[in-house]
């Protein structure tokens, strides 16, 4: 048995998520958040992705690079369980794993080349900017969909059932930055915030706290009440 195995990244992702806080905990929840996968040498050849254009979706195997070297524990506290109950790390999606490997299906929009750069545009990725990707595989509906699969602790997606409102100042800032970035910022911000990135131990407490997330080159400030999610300000990240 081999005692250790070394992987070289085949690609890196360029995404709008500039920090861990705010990234949806599962792929596909913020579908308007697009990202670009750039193949790294010597894999940056169209031959390496020949036929992949026939796929509507692909699998990304990646490294939780922000967690490398930070250790792991046999028991973790998943946010889904309120941050208090413990679960075995191998029964969880925690990024703090014995081997910090992640697996996400994403929608493949297109494959393009720019000089020596081979780029894959994808939708719905839940990866931090500059995450190293160690493999890309086609998503096979006939094999990868398991309709009878069950997991009692997480049987459905949990999102906030609230409207997302923008203050007058945030609306003006939204228009400016949406045009500058050429991104559907209002939809992106709404989808990300409805995934409720707040720490689990904050979610059942009266809300007066303001939070901030970094998307693209922006700092977005918001708070949550019983009736809505309120975006207060959108400014360039300092």
PDB file of C-alpha atoms in Angstrom:
ATOM      1  CA  UNK A   1       0.000   0.000   0.000  1.00  0.00           C
ATOM      2  CA  UNK A   2       1.269   3.469  -0.899  1.00  0.00           C
ATOM      3  CA  UNK A   3       1.796   5.534   2.248  1.00  0.00           C
ATOM      4  CA  UNK A   4       1.330   8.886   0.525  1.00  0.00           C
ATOM      5  CA  UNK A   5       0.042  10.158  -2.793  1.00  0.00           C
ATOM      6  CA  UNK A   6       0.835  13.509  -4.386  1.00  0.00           C
ATOM      7  CA  UNK A   7      -1.599  15.257  -6.712  1.00  0.00           C
ATOM      8  CA  UNK A   8      -0.806  18.141  -9.038  1.00  0.00           C
ATOM      9  CA  UNK A   9      -3.644  20.587  -9.767  1.00  0.00           C
ATOM     10  CA  UNK A  10      -4.912  20.406 -13.330  1.00  0.00           C
ATOM     11  CA  UNK A  11      -6.686  23.756 -13.089  1.00  0.00           C
ATOM     12  CA  UNK A  12      -7.527  26.716 -10.904  1.00  0.00           C
ATOM     13  CA  UNK A  13     -10.885  28.458 -10.548  1.00  0.00           C
ATOM     14  CA  UNK A  14     -11.513  32.176 -10.830  1.00  0.00           C
ATOM     15  CA  UNK A  15     -14.676  32.923  -8.862  1.00  0.00           C
ATOM     16  CA  UNK A  16     -16.456  35.850  -7.246  1.00  0.00           C
ATOM     17  CA  UNK A  17     -16.076  34.341  -3.761  1.00  0.00           C
ATOM     18  CA  UNK A  18     -13.084  36.085  -2.200  1.00  0.00           C
ATOM     19  CA  UNK A  19     -13.401  34.602   1.296  1.00  0.00           C
ATOM     20  CA  UNK A  20     -14.910  31.469   2.839  1.00  0.00           C
ATOM     21  CA  UNK A  21     -17.652  33.365   4.652  1.00  0.00           C
ATOM     22  CA  UNK A  22     -20.642  33.702   2.354  1.00  0.00           C
ATOM     23  CA  UNK A  23     -19.947  30.763   0.064  1.00  0.00           C
ATOM     24  CA  UNK A  24     -23.092  28.586  -0.162  1.00  0.00           C
ATOM     25  CA  UNK A  25     -22.586  25.303   1.645  1.00  0.00           C
ATOM     26  CA  UNK A  26     -23.634  23.299  -1.419  1.00  0.00           C
ATOM     27  CA  UNK A  27     -23.194  23.838  -5.166  1.00  0.00           C
ATOM     28  CA  UNK A  28     -26.007  25.089  -7.364  1.00  0.00           C
ATOM     29  CA  UNK A  29     -27.701  27.264  -4.736  1.00  0.00           C
ATOM     30  CA  UNK A  30     -26.425  30.530  -6.225  1.00  0.00           C
ATOM     31  CA  UNK A  31     -26.740  29.697  -9.901  1.00  0.00           C
ATOM     32  CA  UNK A  32     -26.180  33.240 -11.109  1.00  0.00           C
ATOM     33  CA  UNK A  33     -22.650  33.149  -9.655  1.00  0.00           C
ATOM     34  CA  UNK A  34     -20.529  32.219 -12.639  1.00  0.00           C
ATOM     35  CA  UNK A  35     -16.878  31.214 -12.496  1.00  0.00           C
ATOM     36  CA  UNK A  36     -14.080  30.350 -14.895  1.00  0.00           C
ATOM     37  CA  UNK A  37     -11.835  27.301 -14.650  1.00  0.00           C
ATOM     38  CA  UNK A  38      -8.383  27.785 -16.163  1.00  0.00           C
ATOM     39  CA  UNK A  39      -6.410  24.680 -17.115  1.00  0.00           C
ATOM     40  CA  UNK A  40      -2.799  24.716 -15.945  1.00  0.00           C
ATOM     41  CA  UNK A  41       0.251  23.544 -17.956  1.00  0.00           C
ATOM     42  CA  UNK A  42       0.735  20.896 -19.243  1.00  0.00           C
ATOM     43  CA  UNK A  43      -3.036  20.291 -19.290  1.00  0.00           C
ATOM     44  CA  UNK A  44      -3.885  23.559 -21.074  1.00  0.00           C
ATOM     45  CA  UNK A  45      -4.656  21.944 -24.392  1.00  0.00           C
ATOM     46  CA  UNK A  46      -7.997  21.552 -26.127  1.00  0.00           C
ATOM     47  CA  UNK A  47      -7.183  17.865 -26.573  1.00  0.00           C
ATOM     48  CA  UNK A  48      -7.524  17.411 -22.791  1.00  0.00           C
ATOM     49  CA  UNK A  49     -11.165  18.554 -22.901  1.00  0.00           C
ATOM     50  CA  UNK A  50     -12.139  17.144 -26.287  1.00  0.00           C
ATOM     51  CA  UNK A  51     -15.722  15.844 -26.014  1.00  0.00           C
ATOM     52  CA  UNK A  52     -16.415  17.649 -22.742  1.00  0.00           C
ATOM     53  CA  UNK A  53     -18.493  20.205 -24.657  1.00  0.00           C
ATOM     54  CA  UNK A  54     -21.166  17.513 -24.971  1.00  0.00           C
ATOM     55  CA  UNK A  55     -21.736  17.682 -21.195  1.00  0.00           C
ATOM     56  CA  UNK A  56     -24.276  20.015 -19.652  1.00  0.00           C
ATOM     57  CA  UNK A  57     -22.685  19.464 -16.223  1.00  0.00           C
ATOM     58  CA  UNK A  58     -19.291  18.390 -14.921  1.00  0.00           C
ATOM     59  CA  UNK A  59     -17.794  17.204 -11.637  1.00  0.00           C
ATOM     60  CA  UNK A  60     -15.024  19.229 -10.013  1.00  0.00           C
ATOM     61  CA  UNK A  61     -12.663  17.538  -7.562  1.00  0.00           C
ATOM     62  CA  UNK A  62     -10.782  20.195  -5.659  1.00  0.00           C
ATOM     63  CA  UNK A  63      -8.695  20.977  -2.606  1.00  0.00           C
ATOM     64  CA  UNK A  64     -10.104  22.988   0.286  1.00  0.00           C
ATOM     65  CA  UNK A  65      -6.944  25.072   0.054  1.00  0.00           C
ATOM     66  CA  UNK A  66      -7.929  27.456   2.867  1.00  0.00           C
ATOM     67  CA  UNK A  67      -8.076  24.456   5.232  1.00  0.00           C
ATOM     68  CA  UNK A  68      -4.787  22.779   4.318  1.00  0.00           C
ATOM     69  CA  UNK A  69      -2.561  22.302   7.341  1.00  0.00           C
ATOM     70  CA  UNK A  70      -5.293  23.236   9.828  1.00  0.00           C
ATOM     71  CA  UNK A  71      -5.899  19.698  11.049  1.00  0.00           C
ATOM     72  CA  UNK A  72      -9.035  17.655  11.417  1.00  0.00           C
ATOM     73  CA  UNK A  73     -11.127  16.024  14.123  1.00  0.00           C
ATOM     74  CA  UNK A  74     -13.131  12.765  14.058  1.00  0.00           C
ATOM     75  CA  UNK A  75     -16.175  14.777  15.178  1.00  0.00           C
ATOM     76  CA  UNK A  76     -17.415  18.053  13.666  1.00  0.00           C
ATOM     77  CA  UNK A  77     -20.330  20.416  14.331  1.00  0.00           C
ATOM     78  CA  UNK A  78     -22.214  20.821  11.039  1.00  0.00           C
ATOM     79  CA  UNK A  79     -24.077  24.144  10.638  1.00  0.00           C
ATOM     80  CA  UNK A  80     -27.055  22.110   9.418  1.00  0.00           C
ATOM     81  CA  UNK A  81     -27.405  20.702  12.955  1.00  0.00           C
ATOM     82  CA  UNK A  82     -27.291  24.139  14.564  1.00  0.00           C
ATOM     83  CA  UNK A  83     -23.583  24.096  15.310  1.00  0.00           C
ATOM     84  CA  UNK A  84     -24.090  22.186  18.575  1.00  0.00           C
ATOM     85  CA  UNK A  85     -24.608  18.526  17.649  1.00  0.00           C
ATOM     86  CA  UNK A  86     -21.567  16.515  16.694  1.00  0.00           C
ATOM     87  CA  UNK A  87     -21.299  14.255  13.665  1.00  0.00           C
ATOM     88  CA  UNK A  88     -18.519  12.045  12.350  1.00  0.00           C
ATOM     89  CA  UNK A  89     -16.329  13.935   9.910  1.00  0.00           C
ATOM     90  CA  UNK A  90     -16.822  11.219   7.287  1.00  0.00           C
ATOM     91  CA  UNK A  91     -20.597  11.625   7.657  1.00  0.00           C
ATOM     92  CA  UNK A  92     -20.301  15.346   6.948  1.00  0.00           C
ATOM     93  CA  UNK A  93     -19.303  17.783   4.210  1.00  0.00           C
ATOM     94  CA  UNK A  94     -16.888  19.597   6.525  1.00  0.00           C
ATOM     95  CA  UNK A  95     -13.854  21.025   4.699  1.00  0.00           C
ATOM     96  CA  UNK A  96     -11.662  20.093   7.691  1.00  0.00           C
ATOM     97  CA  UNK A  97     -11.092  16.494   6.637  1.00  0.00           C
ATOM     98  CA  UNK A  98      -8.269  13.937   6.823  1.00  0.00           C
ATOM     99  CA  UNK A  99      -7.729  14.742   3.140  1.00  0.00           C
ATOM    100  CA  UNK A 100      -9.262  18.164   2.373  1.00  0.00           C
ATOM    101  CA  UNK A 101     -10.858  17.150  -0.931  1.00  0.00           C
ATOM    102  CA  UNK A 102     -14.152  18.571  -2.175  1.00  0.00           C
ATOM    103  CA  UNK A 103     -16.522  17.388  -4.890  1.00  0.00           C
ATOM    104  CA  UNK A 104     -19.021  19.651  -6.661  1.00  0.00           C
ATOM    105  CA  UNK A 105     -21.208  19.303  -9.757  1.00  0.00           C
ATOM    106  CA  UNK A 106     -21.480  22.510 -11.802  1.00  0.00           C
ATOM    107  CA  UNK A 107     -23.169  23.535 -15.026  1.00  0.00           C
ATOM    108  CA  UNK A 108     -20.763  23.843 -17.953  1.00  0.00           C
ATOM    109  CA  UNK A 109     -21.626  26.921 -20.004  1.00  0.00           C
ATOM    110  CA  UNK A 110     -18.843  26.820 -22.575  1.00  0.00           C
ATOM    111  CA  UNK A 111     -15.230  25.964 -23.312  1.00  0.00           C
ATOM    112  CA  UNK A 112     -13.060  28.637 -24.896  1.00  0.00           C
ATOM    113  CA  UNK A 113      -9.432  29.372 -25.687  1.00  0.00           C
ATOM    114  CA  UNK A 114      -7.574  32.657 -25.372  1.00  0.00           C
ATOM    115  CA  UNK A 115      -4.109  32.164 -26.786  1.00  0.00           C
ATOM    116  CA  UNK A 116      -2.511  29.447 -24.659  1.00  0.00           C
ATOM    117  CA  UNK A 117      -5.270  29.670 -22.037  1.00  0.00           C
ATOM    118  CA  UNK A 118      -8.015  27.021 -22.008  1.00  0.00           C
ATOM    119  CA  UNK A 119     -11.027  28.244 -20.051  1.00  0.00           C
ATOM    120  CA  UNK A 120     -14.229  26.556 -18.886  1.00  0.00           C
ATOM    121  CA  UNK A 121     -17.072  28.870 -17.908  1.00  0.00           C
ATOM    122  CA  UNK A 122     -19.300  27.286 -15.259  1.00  0.00           C
ATOM    123  CA  UNK A 123     -22.373  28.173 -13.227  1.00  0.00           C
ATOM    124  CA  UNK A 124     -23.286  27.484  -9.603  1.00  0.00           C
ATOM    125  CA  UNK A 125     -19.814  26.638  -8.271  1.00  0.00           C
ATOM    126  CA  UNK A 126     -19.323  26.877  -4.499  1.00  0.00           C
ATOM    127  CA  UNK A 127     -15.544  27.328  -4.621  1.00  0.00           C
ATOM    128  CA  UNK A 128     -13.299  30.011  -3.183  1.00  0.00           C
ATOM    129  CA  UNK A 129     -11.388  32.084  -5.732  1.00  0.00           C
ATOM    130  CA  UNK A 130      -8.071  30.449  -6.722  1.00  0.00           C
ATOM    131  CA  UNK A 131      -9.117  27.008  -5.453  1.00  0.00           C
ATOM    132  CA  UNK A 132      -6.900  24.313  -7.038  1.00  0.00           C
ATOM    133  CA  UNK A 133      -8.802  21.676  -9.000  1.00  0.00           C
ATOM    134  CA  UNK A 134      -7.274  18.211  -9.101  1.00  0.00           C
ATOM    135  CA  UNK A 135      -9.662  16.606 -11.595  1.00  0.00           C
ATOM    136  CA  UNK A 136     -12.599  17.303 -13.906  1.00  0.00           C
ATOM    137  CA  UNK A 137     -15.036  14.576 -14.900  1.00  0.00           C
ATOM    138  CA  UNK A 138     -18.227  14.456 -16.979  1.00  0.00           C
ATOM    139  CA  UNK A 139     -21.481  14.286 -15.036  1.00  0.00           C
ATOM    140  CA  UNK A 140     -23.353  11.189 -16.237  1.00  0.00           C
ATOM    141  CA  UNK A 141     -27.090  11.460 -15.473  1.00  0.00           C
ATOM    142  CA  UNK A 142     -27.742   7.744 -15.953  1.00  0.00           C
ATOM    143  CA  UNK A 143     -25.079   6.849 -13.385  1.00  0.00           C
ATOM    144  CA  UNK A 144     -24.807   9.848 -11.070  1.00  0.00           C
ATOM    145  CA  UNK A 145     -28.482  10.393 -10.216  1.00  0.00           C
ATOM    146  CA  UNK A 146     -29.610   8.049  -7.432  1.00  0.00           C
ATOM    147  CA  UNK A 147     -33.311   8.792  -7.069  1.00  0.00           C
ATOM    148  CA  UNK A 148     -33.802   6.568  -4.005  1.00  0.00           C
ATOM    149  CA  UNK A 149     -30.835   8.018  -2.082  1.00  0.00           C
ATOM    150  CA  UNK A 150     -31.576   9.221   1.454  1.00  0.00           C
ATOM    151  CA  UNK A 151     -29.822  11.016   4.294  1.00  0.00           C
ATOM    152  CA  UNK A 152     -32.079  11.533   7.285  1.00  0.00           C
ATOM    153  CA  UNK A 153     -30.130  14.445   8.742  1.00  0.00           C
ATOM    154  CA  UNK A 154     -30.360  16.513   5.556  1.00  0.00           C
ATOM    155  CA  UNK A 155     -33.317  15.572   3.401  1.00  0.00           C
ATOM    156  CA  UNK A 156     -33.854  18.956   1.722  1.00  0.00           C
ATOM    157  CA  UNK A 157     -32.221  22.288   0.967  1.00  0.00           C
ATOM    158  CA  UNK A 158     -32.472  24.877   3.726  1.00  0.00           C
ATOM    159  CA  UNK A 159     -32.721  28.506   2.589  1.00  0.00           C
ATOM    160  CA  UNK A 160     -34.379  31.611   4.011  1.00  0.00           C
ATOM    161  CA  UNK A 161     -37.963  32.194   2.888  1.00  0.00           C
ATOM    162  CA  UNK A 162     -37.686  35.980   3.060  1.00  0.00           C
ATOM    163  CA  UNK A 163     -37.595  38.878   0.608  1.00  0.00           C
ATOM    164  CA  UNK A 164     -34.221  40.523   0.007  1.00  0.00           C
ATOM    165  CA  UNK A 165     -34.560  44.301   0.145  1.00  0.00           C
ATOM    166  CA  UNK A 166     -31.976  46.907  -0.812  1.00  0.00           C
ATOM    167  CA  UNK A 167     -31.700  50.311   0.844  1.00  0.00           C
ATOM    168  CA  UNK A 168     -31.906  53.369  -1.457  1.00  0.00           C
ATOM    169  CA  UNK A 169     -28.131  53.808  -1.135  1.00  0.00           C
ATOM    170  CA  UNK A 170     -27.526  50.128  -1.931  1.00  0.00           C
ATOM    171  CA  UNK A 171     -29.789  50.359  -5.005  1.00  0.00           C
ATOM    172  CA  UNK A 172     -27.671  53.204  -6.408  1.00  0.00           C
ATOM    173  CA  UNK A 173     -24.447  51.352  -5.658  1.00  0.00           C
ATOM    174  CA  UNK A 174     -25.920  48.184  -7.164  1.00  0.00           C
ATOM    175  CA  UNK A 175     -26.624  49.904 -10.484  1.00  0.00           C
ATOM    176  CA  UNK A 176     -23.107  51.335 -10.658  1.00  0.00           C
ATOM    177  CA  UNK A 177     -21.261  48.125  -9.837  1.00  0.00           C
ATOM    178  CA  UNK A 178     -23.525  45.831 -11.895  1.00  0.00           C
ATOM    179  CA  UNK A 179     -22.677  47.886 -14.969  1.00  0.00           C
ATOM    180  CA  UNK A 180     -18.968  48.059 -14.148  1.00  0.00           C
ATOM    181  CA  UNK A 181     -18.613  44.327 -13.475  1.00  0.00           C
ATOM    182  CA  UNK A 182     -21.126  43.232 -16.119  1.00  0.00           C
ATOM    183  CA  UNK A 183     -22.666  40.896 -13.553  1.00  0.00           C
ATOM    184  CA  UNK A 184     -26.300  40.337 -12.396  1.00  0.00           C
ATOM    185  CA  UNK A 185     -25.333  41.569  -8.942  1.00  0.00           C
ATOM    186  CA  UNK A 186     -28.828  41.891  -7.524  1.00  0.00           C
ATOM    187  CA  UNK A 187     -29.625  38.275  -8.324  1.00  0.00           C
ATOM    188  CA  UNK A 188     -26.215  37.085  -7.140  1.00  0.00           C
ATOM    189  CA  UNK A 189     -26.424  38.911  -3.817  1.00  0.00           C
ATOM    190  CA  UNK A 190     -29.994  37.734  -3.247  1.00  0.00           C
ATOM    191  CA  UNK A 191     -29.174  34.089  -3.971  1.00  0.00           C
ATOM    192  CA  UNK A 192     -26.106  34.115  -1.728  1.00  0.00           C
ATOM    193  CA  UNK A 193     -27.838  35.820   1.205  1.00  0.00           C
ATOM    194  CA  UNK A 194     -30.878  33.536   1.045  1.00  0.00           C
ATOM    195  CA  UNK A 195     -28.458  30.659   1.693  1.00  0.00           C
ATOM    196  CA  UNK A 196     -28.042  32.340   5.110  1.00  0.00           C
ATOM    197  CA  UNK A 197     -24.279  32.430   5.643  1.00  0.00           C
ATOM    198  CA  UNK A 198     -24.661  33.561   9.257  1.00  0.00           C
ATOM    199  CA  UNK A 199     -23.029  31.342  11.914  1.00  0.00           C
ATOM    200  CA  UNK A 200     -25.469  28.684  13.095  1.00  0.00           C
ATOM    201  CA  UNK A 201     -25.454  29.987  16.675  1.00  0.00           C
ATOM    202  CA  UNK A 202     -26.700  33.400  15.474  1.00  0.00           C
ATOM    203  CA  UNK A 203     -29.742  32.151  13.616  1.00  0.00           C
ATOM    204  CA  UNK A 204     -32.183  31.773  16.498  1.00  0.00           C
ATOM    205  CA  UNK A 205     -31.301  35.028  18.240  1.00  0.00           C
ATOM    206  CA  UNK A 206     -32.926  38.465  17.852  1.00  0.00           C
ATOM    207  CA  UNK A 207     -31.089  40.164  15.020  1.00  0.00           C
ATOM    208  CA  UNK A 208     -29.489  43.564  15.409  1.00  0.00           C
ATOM    209  CA  UNK A 209     -26.137  42.496  14.018  1.00  0.00           C
ATOM    210  CA  UNK A 210     -24.800  43.658  10.647  1.00  0.00           C
ATOM    211  CA  UNK A 211     -22.775  41.228   8.546  1.00  0.00           C
ATOM    212  CA  UNK A 212     -20.462  41.656   5.597  1.00  0.00           C
ATOM    213  CA  UNK A 213     -19.429  39.420   2.720  1.00  0.00           C
ATOM    214  CA  UNK A 214     -16.962  39.917  -0.107  1.00  0.00           C
ATOM    215  CA  UNK A 215     -18.185  39.195  -3.630  1.00  0.00           C
ATOM    216  CA  UNK A 216     -16.050  40.107  -6.637  1.00  0.00           C
ATOM    217  CA  UNK A 217     -14.275  43.288  -5.472  1.00  0.00           C
ATOM    218  CA  UNK A 218     -17.173  44.429  -3.299  1.00  0.00           C
ATOM    219  CA  UNK A 219     -17.998  44.496   0.396  1.00  0.00           C
ATOM    220  CA  UNK A 220     -21.716  43.923   0.912  1.00  0.00           C
ATOM    221  CA  UNK A 221     -23.266  44.771   4.279  1.00  0.00           C
ATOM    222  CA  UNK A 222     -26.579  43.261   5.350  1.00  0.00           C
ATOM    223  CA  UNK A 223     -28.758  42.244   8.272  1.00  0.00           C
ATOM    224  CA  UNK A 224     -31.618  39.820   8.845  1.00  0.00           C
ATOM    225  CA  UNK A 225     -34.926  40.475  10.596  1.00  0.00           C
ATOM    226  CA  UNK A 226     -38.002  38.302  11.043  1.00  0.00           C
ATOM    227  CA  UNK A 227     -39.526  39.788   7.891  1.00  0.00           C
ATOM    228  CA  UNK A 228     -36.662  40.380   5.452  1.00  0.00           C
ATOM    229  CA  UNK A 229     -33.013  40.367   4.524  1.00  0.00           C
ATOM    230  CA  UNK A 230     -31.886  43.990   4.216  1.00  0.00           C
ATOM    231  CA  UNK A 231     -28.834  44.989   2.160  1.00  0.00           C
ATOM    232  CA  UNK A 232     -27.643  48.315   3.533  1.00  0.00           C
ATOM    233  CA  UNK A 233     -24.519  49.198   1.570  1.00  0.00           C
ATOM    234  CA  UNK A 234     -22.388  47.921  -1.333  1.00  0.00           C
ATOM    235  CA  UNK A 235     -18.892  49.410  -1.556  1.00  0.00           C
ATOM    236  CA  UNK A 236     -15.541  48.605  -3.121  1.00  0.00           C
ATOM    237  CA  UNK A 237     -13.570  46.271  -0.884  1.00  0.00           C
ATOM    238  CA  UNK A 238     -10.665  48.098   0.717  1.00  0.00           C
TER     239      UNK A 238
END
